[in-house]
Amino acid sequence: MFTSVLLSISVIGSFAQPQDITPFERSDGHATTTYFECIEYFSQLARQYPSIQIEEIGPTDSGYPLHVVLFNYDERTGSQSESKIKVLALNAIHPGEPAGVDASMMLLRDLASGKILGSYSRHISLAVIPFYNVGGGLERGSFSRANQNGPDAYGFRGNAKNLDLNRDFIKMDAKNTRSFVHFYHRFDPEIFVDTHTSNGADYQYTMTCLDTHPQKLGGSLGQYLKEKFTPSLFESMERKGYEMCPFVNVYGKTPDNGYTQFFDYPRFSTGYTALFQTLGFMSEAHMLKPFKDRVHATYQFLISIIENGAANKEEIISIREKDRLDILEKEIYDLTWHQDLSDPDTILFKGYEASQIQSNVTGGTRLKYHHDKPYESKIPYFNKLIPDASTRVPEAYIIPQAWEKVMQYFSINNIVYTKYQADTLLDVEAYYIEDFKTYQSPYEGHYPHYNTVLKPIQIQIKVRRGDYHVPVKQKGLRYIIETLEPQGEDSFFKWNFFDPVLQQKEHFSAYVFEKTAERLLIEKPWLKDSLDQKVRRDKDFGNNSRAQLDYIYRNSEYFEKSYRLYPVFRIFE
Ligand SMILES: [Zn+2]
């Protein structure tokens, strides 16, 4: 009796058990955990606390599985009770930026032991992916983050395939991404956090915050994010002594004259989760602050996110449900945007004065921030977007069964579709890819296309048994449109999924086609007229026999119709 009282006092008094102390804490903030220590630690926590579970949720490119650690997860139904708000945190997408890994180890321990959050902890269901880029995490060293202040050793940015996983959420080249996406839909969080460390400019803040672009998130949730959630997140951090500014999206110069909000396309974590009405945040701890401070700031950031979510859970859940219904009524969908540089907000910025001084290395000048000259100043923050290209939302897309990778991706993303049971003729809207540009060097394993120009046409197609019919009015509406519309910022077309249609398969031999061309010009006077006009207008063309024959060929029935015909078709009611 006497012993048990003493024991319970000691548990309440200290919360953390000796075996719960993290490598970060043991090293007084100099070390970050290894992947293996991290998984072992959470396995131990799960044995110790019934509220914690650890689960493997799929493979990664490294050969090791991806883990998730769950707090307050309702195992009986495999889903959360509606009264809890679901928060998903992702760490070590860039293992050289591991503050969130160590912060989450302390956070889950302190949540489970009751040290933090008090009654709020009952209102949340938390899922933490403790170590996302396992392959990068195994490549530990002390030099790959040349501009960063600790920890002593850390992982590498590229994953086992040298991919930056924070560009992979649409193209899903990594197994890590496919495992993540599968779990993301199973958990369906209202709030998502991805923890990072910054690159770029110097300033006073230890923590900066990158929220998903409210305009791109759109709907009532976008407005709620901008007007309520983000301001109260900033206030909460400030109360705890971690004043933040919006992520400083500036490289190679100072932020003194203002900066633009980072635009998180769907290839990025928060841009992807925004497609499914999730409030997304990246914590960006400042690279030059000591690692110990960065971890504590990230720990507090995660607590503020959870508290803010728990305190407003009914409002967030109901706005999200409303937006998910509202989006089904959308008739026009904005695909591309540019920054509005005419109408910035104003923010108070706490920076350091900077100047150009003589370089001791290059003979030129260099930028130097003066830590002895801190300043506070109001600067413009360009956080508004203007839409460019948009599209009319179709009733459904038709996708021939040949494009199976697209359908695999749709399945992982819970997109609902049916297969045609019989061959059918259908009137559809199709696109010819009239023009596009392509990256000249590889980017994340691809040569992406951009500046895509489309020519819509109305045609009849032969749909075959087994081809796919994808209705647009469903929960994944935004994902479907963003990936299938070729002009989308991160469309499958852009990421080279449809490159085979960009190559001409048949050609002509001039000596044979000459005779056919002669006949075509007699049969089609309009073609002769247009050829003559082009010869008069364009001197090079007039001197190039091959080009003239090719012109006739392209404007005749001999030219293949599938060349540059985008093989996904749109139908309207
Ligand atoms: Zn990062």
Coordinates of C-alpha atoms and ligand atoms in Angstrom, one line a residue:
M1 CA 0.0 0.0 0.0
F2 CA 2.6 2.4 1.1
T3 CA 4.8 1.5 -1.8
S4 CA 2.1 1.9 -4.4
V5 CA 1.3 5.4 -3.1
L6 CA 5.0 6.3 -3.5
L7 CA 5.0 4.9 -7.0
S8 CA 2.0 6.8 -8.2
I9 CA 3.5 10.0 -6.7
S10 CA 6.7 9.4 -8.6
V11 CA 4.8 8.8 -11.9
I12 CA 2.8 11.9 -11.6
G13 CA 5.8 13.9 -10.5
S14 CA 8.1 13.1 -13.4
F15 CA 5.8 11.8 -16.2
A16 CA 8.6 10.5 -18.4
Q17 CA 10.1 7.2 -17.4
P18 CA 13.8 6.8 -17.7
Q19 CA 13.4 4.6 -20.8
D20 CA 11.2 7.4 -22.4
I21 CA 14.1 9.9 -22.6
T22 CA 14.8 10.5 -26.2
P23 CA 18.3 10.6 -27.8
F24 CA 17.7 14.3 -28.3
E25 CA 17.1 14.9 -24.6
R26 CA 20.0 12.6 -23.6
S27 CA 22.4 14.6 -25.7
D28 CA 21.1 18.0 -24.3
G29 CA 19.8 18.9 -27.7
H30 CA 22.8 18.1 -29.9
A31 CA 21.7 14.8 -31.4
T32 CA 18.7 13.7 -33.5
T33 CA 17.4 10.2 -33.2
T34 CA 18.3 7.6 -35.8
Y35 CA 15.5 5.8 -37.7
F36 CA 16.0 2.6 -35.7
E37 CA 16.1 4.4 -32.3
C38 CA 13.0 6.2 -33.3
I39 CA 10.9 3.1 -34.2
E40 CA 12.2 1.3 -31.2
Y41 CA 11.2 4.2 -29.0
F42 CA 7.7 4.3 -30.3
S43 CA 7.3 0.6 -30.0
Q44 CA 8.3 0.9 -26.4
L45 CA 5.8 3.8 -25.9
A46 CA 3.0 1.6 -27.4
R47 CA 3.8 -1.2 -25.0
Q48 CA 3.7 1.3 -22.1
Y49 CA 0.6 3.4 -22.9
P50 CA -2.7 1.9 -24.2
S51 CA -3.5 5.2 -26.0
I52 CA -0.5 4.8 -28.3
Q53 CA -0.3 2.3 -31.2
I54 CA 2.4 1.8 -33.8
E55 CA 1.6 0.3 -37.2
E56 CA 3.3 -0.4 -40.5
I57 CA 1.3 1.2 -43.3
G58 CA 3.2 0.1 -46.4
P59 CA 6.6 -0.2 -48.0
T60 CA 9.2 2.5 -48.7
D61 CA 11.8 2.6 -51.4
S62 CA 14.5 1.7 -48.8
G63 CA 13.1 -1.7 -48.1
Y64 CA 12.0 -0.8 -44.6
P65 CA 8.4 -0.2 -43.9
L66 CA 6.6 3.1 -43.3
H67 CA 5.3 3.5 -39.7
V68 CA 2.6 5.5 -38.2
V69 CA 2.1 6.2 -34.5
L70 CA -1.4 6.7 -33.4
F71 CA -2.8 8.5 -30.3
N72 CA -6.5 8.0 -29.4
Y73 CA -7.1 6.0 -32.5
D74 CA -10.3 4.0 -32.3
E75 CA -9.2 0.5 -33.3
R76 CA -12.6 -1.1 -33.0
T77 CA -14.1 0.7 -36.0
G78 CA -10.9 1.6 -37.8
S79 CA -12.1 5.2 -38.0
Q80 CA -12.4 8.0 -35.6
S81 CA -15.4 8.9 -33.5
E82 CA -16.9 12.0 -35.0
S83 CA -16.3 14.0 -31.8
K84 CA -12.5 13.9 -32.3
I85 CA -10.6 16.1 -34.7
K86 CA -8.1 14.3 -36.7
V87 CA -4.5 15.7 -37.0
L88 CA -1.9 14.0 -39.1
A89 CA 1.8 15.0 -38.7
L90 CA 4.6 14.0 -41.1
N91 CA 8.3 14.2 -40.1
A92 CA 11.6 13.7 -41.9
I93 CA 10.3 14.1 -45.4
H94 CA 13.7 15.9 -45.5
P95 CA 15.7 13.9 -43.0
G96 CA 18.3 16.7 -42.8
E97 CA 15.6 18.8 -41.2
P98 CA 14.7 16.4 -38.3
A99 CA 13.3 18.8 -35.7
G100 CA 9.8 17.3 -36.0
V101 CA 11.1 13.8 -35.5
D102 CA 12.5 14.5 -32.1
A103 CA 9.7 16.9 -31.2
S104 CA 7.1 14.2 -32.0
M105 CA 8.8 11.7 -29.8
M106 CA 8.5 14.0 -26.8
L107 CA 5.0 15.1 -27.9
L108 CA 3.5 11.6 -28.0
R109 CA 5.1 10.6 -24.7
D110 CA 3.9 13.8 -23.0
L111 CA 0.4 13.4 -24.5
A112 CA 0.1 9.7 -23.4
S113 CA 1.4 10.4 -19.9
G114 CA -1.0 13.3 -19.5
K115 CA 1.7 15.9 -19.1
I116 CA 0.3 18.2 -21.8
L117 CA -3.0 19.3 -23.3
G118 CA -5.2 18.2 -20.4
S119 CA -8.8 17.7 -21.4
Y120 CA -8.0 18.8 -25.0
S121 CA -6.3 15.4 -25.5
R122 CA -9.7 13.7 -25.4
H123 CA -10.9 15.6 -28.4
I124 CA -8.1 14.7 -30.8
S125 CA -7.1 11.7 -32.7
L126 CA -3.4 12.2 -33.7
A127 CA -1.5 10.2 -36.3
V128 CA 2.2 10.9 -36.6
I129 CA 4.4 9.5 -39.4
P130 CA 7.6 9.6 -37.3
F131 CA 10.1 9.0 -40.1
Y132 CA 8.8 9.4 -43.7
N133 CA 12.0 9.4 -45.8
V134 CA 13.5 6.2 -44.4
G135 CA 16.1 5.8 -47.2
G136 CA 17.4 9.4 -46.7
G137 CA 17.4 8.9 -42.9
L138 CA 19.8 5.9 -43.3
E139 CA 22.3 8.1 -45.2
R140 CA 23.5 9.9 -42.1
G141 CA 26.3 12.4 -42.2
S142 CA 27.2 15.9 -40.9
F143 CA 27.7 17.9 -44.0
S144 CA 24.8 17.8 -46.5
R145 CA 23.1 20.8 -44.8
A146 CA 26.0 23.1 -45.3
N147 CA 24.1 26.1 -43.9
Q148 CA 22.5 24.5 -40.9
N149 CA 23.2 24.8 -37.1
G150 CA 23.1 21.2 -35.9
P151 CA 22.3 18.5 -35.1
D152 CA 25.6 16.6 -35.0
A153 CA 24.5 14.1 -37.6
Y154 CA 21.4 13.8 -39.7
G155 CA 20.0 12.1 -42.8
F156 CA 20.0 13.2 -46.4
R157 CA 17.3 15.0 -48.4
G158 CA 16.9 12.5 -51.3
N159 CA 15.2 9.2 -50.6
A160 CA 16.5 5.7 -51.6
K161 CA 15.8 6.7 -55.2
N162 CA 17.2 10.2 -54.7
L163 CA 13.7 11.7 -55.0
D164 CA 12.7 14.8 -53.1
L165 CA 9.5 13.3 -51.5
N166 CA 8.1 16.8 -51.1
R167 CA 7.6 17.0 -54.8
D168 CA 6.2 13.5 -55.2
F169 CA 2.6 13.7 -54.0
I170 CA 1.0 13.7 -57.5
K171 CA 3.5 11.6 -59.6
M172 CA 4.0 9.1 -56.7
D173 CA 7.3 7.7 -58.0
A174 CA 8.3 6.6 -54.5
K175 CA 6.7 3.7 -52.6
N176 CA 6.8 6.1 -49.5
T177 CA 4.3 8.3 -51.3
R178 CA 1.9 5.6 -52.3
S179 CA 2.0 4.3 -48.7
F180 CA 1.4 7.8 -47.4
V181 CA -1.5 8.5 -49.7
H182 CA -3.2 5.2 -48.9
F183 CA -3.0 6.0 -45.1
Y184 CA -4.0 9.7 -45.7
H185 CA -7.3 8.6 -47.2
R186 CA -7.9 6.0 -44.5
F187 CA -7.4 8.6 -41.7
D188 CA -8.9 11.5 -43.6
P189 CA -7.5 14.2 -41.3
E190 CA -9.0 17.7 -40.9
I191 CA -5.5 19.1 -40.2
F192 CA -2.1 18.1 -41.6
V193 CA 1.3 19.3 -40.5
D194 CA 4.6 18.6 -42.3
T195 CA 7.7 19.6 -40.3
H196 CA 10.8 21.2 -41.9
T197 CA 13.8 23.5 -41.4
S198 CA 14.2 26.5 -43.6
N199 CA 16.7 27.5 -46.2
G200 CA 17.3 31.1 -47.4
A201 CA 17.3 34.4 -45.5
D202 CA 18.3 35.3 -41.9
Y203 CA 16.0 36.9 -39.4
Q204 CA 15.1 36.8 -35.7
Y205 CA 12.4 34.2 -35.7
T206 CA 13.1 30.6 -34.6
M207 CA 9.9 29.4 -36.2
T208 CA 8.1 30.4 -39.4
C209 CA 4.8 29.0 -40.7
L210 CA 3.8 28.0 -44.2
D211 CA 0.1 27.5 -44.5
T212 CA -1.5 26.0 -47.6
H213 CA -2.6 28.8 -49.8
P214 CA -6.1 29.9 -48.6
Q215 CA -7.2 30.9 -52.1
K216 CA -6.1 27.6 -53.6
L217 CA -7.7 25.7 -50.7
G218 CA -10.7 27.8 -51.5
G219 CA -14.3 27.6 -50.2
S220 CA -15.3 28.5 -46.6
L221 CA -12.3 26.5 -45.3
G222 CA -9.9 28.7 -47.2
Q223 CA -11.5 31.7 -45.6
Y224 CA -11.5 30.1 -42.2
L225 CA -7.8 29.3 -42.5
K226 CA -6.9 32.8 -43.4
E227 CA -9.1 34.7 -41.0
K228 CA -9.2 32.5 -38.0
F229 CA -7.0 29.4 -37.8
T230 CA -3.7 30.9 -38.9
P231 CA -4.0 34.1 -36.9
S232 CA -4.9 32.2 -33.7
L233 CA -2.0 29.8 -34.4
F234 CA 0.3 32.8 -34.6
E235 CA -1.1 34.2 -31.4
S236 CA -0.8 30.9 -29.5
M237 CA 2.9 30.6 -30.5
E238 CA 3.6 34.2 -29.5
R239 CA 2.1 33.7 -26.1
K240 CA 4.5 30.8 -25.6
G241 CA 7.5 33.0 -26.6
Y242 CA 7.8 31.7 -30.1
E243 CA 6.6 34.6 -32.2
M244 CA 6.4 33.5 -35.9
C245 CA 6.3 35.1 -39.3
P246 CA 5.0 33.6 -42.5
F247 CA 7.6 31.4 -44.2
V248 CA 10.2 33.7 -45.6
N249 CA 10.1 32.8 -49.3
V250 CA 13.3 34.6 -50.2
Y251 CA 16.6 33.3 -51.6
G252 CA 19.9 35.1 -52.3
K253 CA 18.5 38.5 -51.1
T254 CA 17.0 40.0 -48.0
P255 CA 13.3 40.1 -47.1
D256 CA 13.5 43.8 -46.4
N257 CA 11.3 44.8 -49.3
G258 CA 8.7 42.2 -48.7
Y259 CA 8.1 38.7 -50.1
T260 CA 5.5 36.5 -51.7
Q261 CA 3.6 33.6 -50.0
F262 CA 5.0 30.3 -51.0
F263 CA 2.6 28.7 -53.5
D264 CA 2.2 25.0 -52.6
Y265 CA 1.3 23.2 -55.8
P266 CA -0.3 19.8 -55.5
R267 CA 3.1 18.2 -55.8
F268 CA 3.9 19.5 -52.3
S269 CA 2.4 17.8 -49.2
T270 CA 0.1 20.7 -48.1
G271 CA -0.9 21.4 -51.7
Y272 CA -1.9 17.8 -52.1
T273 CA -3.9 17.6 -48.9
A274 CA -5.7 20.8 -49.8
L275 CA -7.2 18.9 -52.8
F276 CA -9.2 17.0 -50.2
Q277 CA -10.1 20.0 -47.9
T278 CA -7.5 19.5 -45.3
L279 CA -6.0 22.5 -43.5
G280 CA -2.3 22.1 -44.2
F281 CA 0.8 23.6 -42.5
M282 CA 4.5 23.3 -42.8
S283 CA 6.5 24.3 -39.8
E284 CA 9.8 25.8 -41.0
A285 CA 12.2 26.2 -38.1
H286 CA 15.1 28.6 -38.9
M287 CA 18.3 26.8 -40.0
L288 CA 20.7 29.1 -38.1
K289 CA 19.0 28.8 -34.7
P290 CA 20.5 26.0 -32.5
F291 CA 19.0 22.6 -33.1
K292 CA 17.7 22.4 -29.5
D293 CA 15.7 25.6 -30.0
R294 CA 14.3 24.4 -33.3
V295 CA 13.1 21.2 -31.7
H296 CA 11.4 23.0 -28.8
A297 CA 9.8 25.4 -31.2
T298 CA 8.5 22.6 -33.4
Y299 CA 7.2 20.8 -30.3
Q300 CA 5.3 24.0 -29.3
F301 CA 4.1 24.4 -32.9
L302 CA 2.6 20.9 -32.9
I303 CA 0.9 21.6 -29.6
S304 CA -0.6 24.9 -30.8
I305 CA -1.9 23.2 -33.9
I306 CA -3.5 20.4 -31.9
E307 CA -5.0 22.9 -29.3
N308 CA -6.3 25.1 -32.0
G309 CA -7.9 22.2 -33.7
A310 CA -9.4 20.7 -30.5
A311 CA -10.8 24.1 -29.4
N312 CA -12.5 24.6 -32.8
K313 CA -13.3 21.1 -33.8
E314 CA -17.0 21.4 -34.4
E315 CA -16.5 24.5 -36.6
I316 CA -13.7 22.9 -38.6
I317 CA -15.5 19.6 -39.1
S318 CA -18.7 21.2 -40.2
I319 CA -17.0 23.8 -42.6
R320 CA -15.1 20.9 -44.2
E321 CA -18.2 18.9 -44.7
K322 CA -20.0 21.9 -46.2
D323 CA -17.1 22.6 -48.6
R324 CA -17.0 19.0 -49.7
L325 CA -20.7 19.3 -50.7
D326 CA -20.2 22.8 -52.2
I327 CA -17.4 21.8 -54.4
L328 CA -19.7 19.3 -56.2
E329 CA -21.6 22.4 -57.6
K330 CA -18.6 24.0 -59.2
E331 CA -19.0 24.7 -62.9
I332 CA -15.7 26.5 -63.6
Y333 CA -12.4 25.3 -62.1
D334 CA -9.3 27.5 -61.9
L335 CA -6.2 25.6 -62.9
T336 CA -3.3 28.0 -62.9
W337 CA -2.6 31.2 -60.9
H338 CA -0.1 34.0 -60.6
Q339 CA 0.9 36.1 -57.7
D340 CA -0.9 39.5 -57.4
L341 CA 1.9 42.0 -57.0
S342 CA -0.4 45.0 -56.8
D343 CA -2.2 44.3 -53.5
P344 CA 0.0 43.0 -50.7
D345 CA -0.9 42.7 -47.0
T346 CA 1.4 44.3 -44.6
I347 CA 3.2 42.3 -41.9
L348 CA 5.5 43.4 -39.1
F349 CA 8.9 41.8 -39.8
K350 CA 11.7 41.3 -37.3
G351 CA 14.9 41.0 -39.3
Y352 CA 18.6 41.9 -39.2
E353 CA 20.1 44.8 -41.1
A354 CA 22.2 43.5 -44.0
S355 CA 24.8 44.9 -46.3
Q356 CA 27.1 43.9 -49.1
I357 CA 30.7 43.6 -47.9
Q358 CA 34.0 42.5 -49.6
S359 CA 34.3 38.8 -49.9
N360 CA 37.5 37.1 -48.6
V361 CA 36.8 34.2 -50.9
T362 CA 35.7 35.3 -54.4
G363 CA 37.1 38.8 -54.8
G364 CA 33.5 40.0 -55.2
T365 CA 31.0 41.2 -52.6
R366 CA 28.9 39.1 -50.3
L367 CA 25.7 39.5 -48.4
K368 CA 26.2 39.9 -44.6
Y369 CA 23.4 40.0 -42.0
H370 CA 24.4 42.0 -38.9
H371 CA 23.1 40.2 -35.8
D372 CA 24.0 43.2 -33.7
K373 CA 21.6 45.3 -35.7
P374 CA 18.1 43.8 -35.3
Y375 CA 15.2 45.8 -36.8
E376 CA 11.4 45.7 -36.8
S377 CA 9.7 47.0 -39.9
K378 CA 6.4 46.8 -41.7
I379 CA 7.0 45.0 -45.1
P380 CA 4.6 44.0 -47.9
Y381 CA 3.5 40.3 -47.9
F382 CA 2.2 39.3 -51.3
N383 CA -0.3 36.6 -50.5
K384 CA -3.0 37.0 -53.1
L385 CA -3.4 35.0 -56.3
I386 CA -5.0 35.8 -59.6
P387 CA -6.4 32.9 -61.6
D388 CA -5.1 32.4 -65.2
A389 CA -6.3 29.2 -67.0
S390 CA -9.6 27.7 -66.0
T391 CA -11.8 24.9 -67.3
R392 CA -15.5 24.0 -67.5
V393 CA -16.1 21.1 -65.1
P394 CA -17.3 18.1 -67.1
E395 CA -19.7 15.5 -66.0
A396 CA -17.2 12.7 -66.4
Y397 CA -13.9 11.8 -68.0
I398 CA -13.4 8.8 -70.2
I399 CA -10.0 7.1 -69.9
P400 CA -9.1 4.2 -72.2
Q401 CA -7.9 1.1 -70.3
A402 CA -4.5 1.4 -71.8
W403 CA -3.6 4.1 -69.3
E404 CA -3.6 1.8 -66.4
K405 CA -1.1 3.8 -64.2
V406 CA -3.6 6.6 -64.1
M407 CA -6.3 4.2 -62.8
Q408 CA -3.9 2.7 -60.2
Y409 CA -3.3 6.2 -58.9
F410 CA -7.0 6.9 -58.9
S411 CA -7.6 3.7 -56.9
I412 CA -5.0 4.7 -54.2
N413 CA -6.8 8.1 -54.0
N414 CA -10.2 6.5 -53.5
I415 CA -11.5 7.8 -56.7
V416 CA -14.7 6.0 -57.7
Y417 CA -15.1 4.9 -61.4
T418 CA -16.9 2.3 -63.5
K419 CA -15.9 0.3 -66.5
Y420 CA -17.9 0.2 -69.7
Q421 CA -19.6 -3.1 -70.1
A422 CA -19.9 -3.0 -73.9
D423 CA -18.3 -1.2 -76.9
T424 CA -20.0 2.2 -77.3
L425 CA -19.8 5.2 -79.6
L426 CA -19.7 8.5 -77.6
D427 CA -19.7 12.1 -78.5
V428 CA -17.0 13.8 -76.4
E429 CA -14.9 16.8 -76.0
A430 CA -11.2 16.1 -76.7
Y431 CA -8.0 18.2 -76.7
Y432 CA -5.3 18.4 -79.2
I433 CA -2.1 19.4 -77.5
E434 CA -1.3 22.4 -79.8
D435 CA 1.9 23.5 -78.1
F436 CA 4.0 22.8 -75.0
K437 CA 7.5 23.4 -73.7
T438 CA 9.6 20.7 -71.9
Y439 CA 12.3 21.1 -69.2
Q440 CA 15.7 20.7 -70.7
S441 CA 17.2 19.0 -67.6
P442 CA 15.7 16.4 -65.4
Y443 CA 13.5 17.4 -62.5
E444 CA 12.6 14.8 -59.9
G445 CA 13.0 12.0 -62.3
H446 CA 11.0 13.6 -65.1
Y447 CA 11.2 16.2 -67.9
P448 CA 8.0 18.0 -67.1
H449 CA 6.0 19.9 -69.7
Y450 CA 4.8 23.5 -69.2
N451 CA 3.1 26.3 -71.2
T452 CA 0.7 23.8 -72.6
V453 CA -1.7 25.1 -75.2
L454 CA -4.8 23.1 -76.0
K455 CA -7.2 23.0 -78.9
P456 CA -10.6 21.6 -77.8
I457 CA -12.5 19.6 -80.4
Q458 CA -15.8 17.8 -80.5
I459 CA -15.4 14.2 -81.8
Q460 CA -17.0 10.8 -81.7
I461 CA -14.9 8.1 -80.1
K462 CA -15.1 4.3 -79.9
V463 CA -15.2 3.4 -76.3
R464 CA -14.3 -0.2 -75.7
R465 CA -15.6 -2.7 -73.1
G466 CA -13.3 -2.2 -70.1
D467 CA -12.6 1.5 -70.7
Y468 CA -13.1 3.7 -67.7
H469 CA -15.8 6.2 -66.9
V470 CA -14.8 8.6 -64.1
P471 CA -17.7 10.8 -62.8
V472 CA -16.4 14.1 -61.5
K473 CA -19.0 14.8 -58.8
Q474 CA -17.3 12.9 -56.0
K475 CA -15.1 13.7 -52.9
G476 CA -11.9 13.6 -55.1
L477 CA -13.3 16.1 -57.6
R478 CA -10.3 18.4 -57.2
Y479 CA -7.8 15.6 -57.5
I480 CA -9.5 14.3 -60.7
I481 CA -9.5 17.7 -62.4
E482 CA -6.0 18.8 -61.3
T483 CA -4.5 15.6 -62.5
L484 CA -6.5 15.1 -65.8
E485 CA -6.6 18.6 -67.1
P486 CA -3.3 19.0 -69.0
Q487 CA -2.9 22.6 -68.1
G488 CA -3.1 21.9 -64.3
E489 CA 0.0 22.9 -62.4
D490 CA 0.8 19.3 -61.6
S491 CA -1.3 17.4 -64.1
F492 CA -0.4 13.9 -65.1
F493 CA 0.3 15.3 -68.6
K494 CA 2.9 17.7 -67.1
W495 CA 4.6 14.8 -65.3
N496 CA 5.0 12.8 -68.6
F497 CA 2.3 10.2 -68.0
F498 CA 0.9 10.7 -71.6
D499 CA 4.1 11.3 -73.5
P500 CA 3.5 8.5 -76.0
V501 CA 0.9 10.6 -77.7
L502 CA 3.4 13.3 -78.4
Q503 CA 5.3 11.3 -80.9
Q504 CA 4.4 10.8 -84.5
K505 CA 4.4 7.2 -85.4
E506 CA 4.1 7.2 -89.3
H507 CA 5.8 9.4 -91.9
F508 CA 6.0 9.5 -95.7
S509 CA 8.7 9.0 -98.3
A510 CA 8.8 12.2 -100.4
Y511 CA 9.4 10.4 -103.7
V512 CA 6.2 8.3 -103.2
F513 CA 4.0 11.0 -101.6
E514 CA 4.8 13.5 -104.4
K515 CA 2.2 12.0 -106.6
T516 CA -0.4 11.7 -103.8
A517 CA 0.2 15.4 -103.0
E518 CA -0.4 16.4 -106.6
R519 CA -3.8 14.6 -106.5
L520 CA -4.7 16.1 -103.1
L521 CA -4.1 19.7 -104.4
I522 CA -6.4 19.0 -107.3
E523 CA -9.1 17.4 -105.1
K524 CA -8.9 20.0 -102.3
P525 CA -8.7 23.5 -103.7
W526 CA -8.8 25.0 -100.2
L527 CA -5.5 23.1 -99.4
K528 CA -3.9 24.5 -102.6
D529 CA -4.9 28.0 -101.6
S530 CA -3.6 27.7 -98.1
L531 CA -0.3 26.2 -99.4
D532 CA 0.1 29.0 -101.9
Q533 CA -0.5 31.6 -99.2
K534 CA 2.0 30.1 -96.9
V535 CA 4.6 29.9 -99.6
R536 CA 4.1 33.6 -100.3
R537 CA 4.2 34.6 -96.6
D538 CA 7.1 32.4 -95.5
K539 CA 10.2 32.6 -97.7
D540 CA 12.0 29.6 -95.9
F541 CA 8.9 27.5 -96.4
G542 CA 8.8 28.5 -100.1
N543 CA 12.3 27.2 -100.5
N544 CA 11.8 24.0 -98.6
S545 CA 10.2 21.2 -100.7
R546 CA 10.1 18.7 -97.8
A547 CA 8.3 21.2 -95.6
Q548 CA 5.7 21.9 -98.3
L549 CA 5.0 18.2 -98.8
D550 CA 4.8 17.8 -95.0
Y551 CA 2.2 20.6 -94.9
I552 CA 0.0 18.8 -97.4
Y553 CA 0.5 15.5 -95.6
R554 CA -0.5 17.0 -92.2
N555 CA -3.6 18.5 -93.8
S556 CA -4.7 15.3 -95.4
E557 CA -6.4 12.1 -94.3
Y558 CA -3.0 10.3 -94.4
F559 CA -1.8 12.1 -91.3
E560 CA -2.4 10.1 -88.0
K561 CA -5.3 11.5 -86.0
S562 CA -3.8 10.2 -82.7
Y563 CA -0.8 12.5 -82.9
R564 CA -1.0 14.9 -80.0
L565 CA -4.6 13.9 -79.3
Y566 CA -4.8 13.9 -75.5
P567 CA -6.2 10.4 -74.7
V568 CA -8.6 11.5 -71.9
F569 CA -12.0 12.6 -73.0
R570 CA -14.6 14.9 -71.4
I571 CA -18.3 14.4 -71.5
F572 CA -21.0 16.9 -70.5
E573 CA -24.6 16.2 -69.6
Ligands
ZN1 ZN 12.3 20.8 -46.0

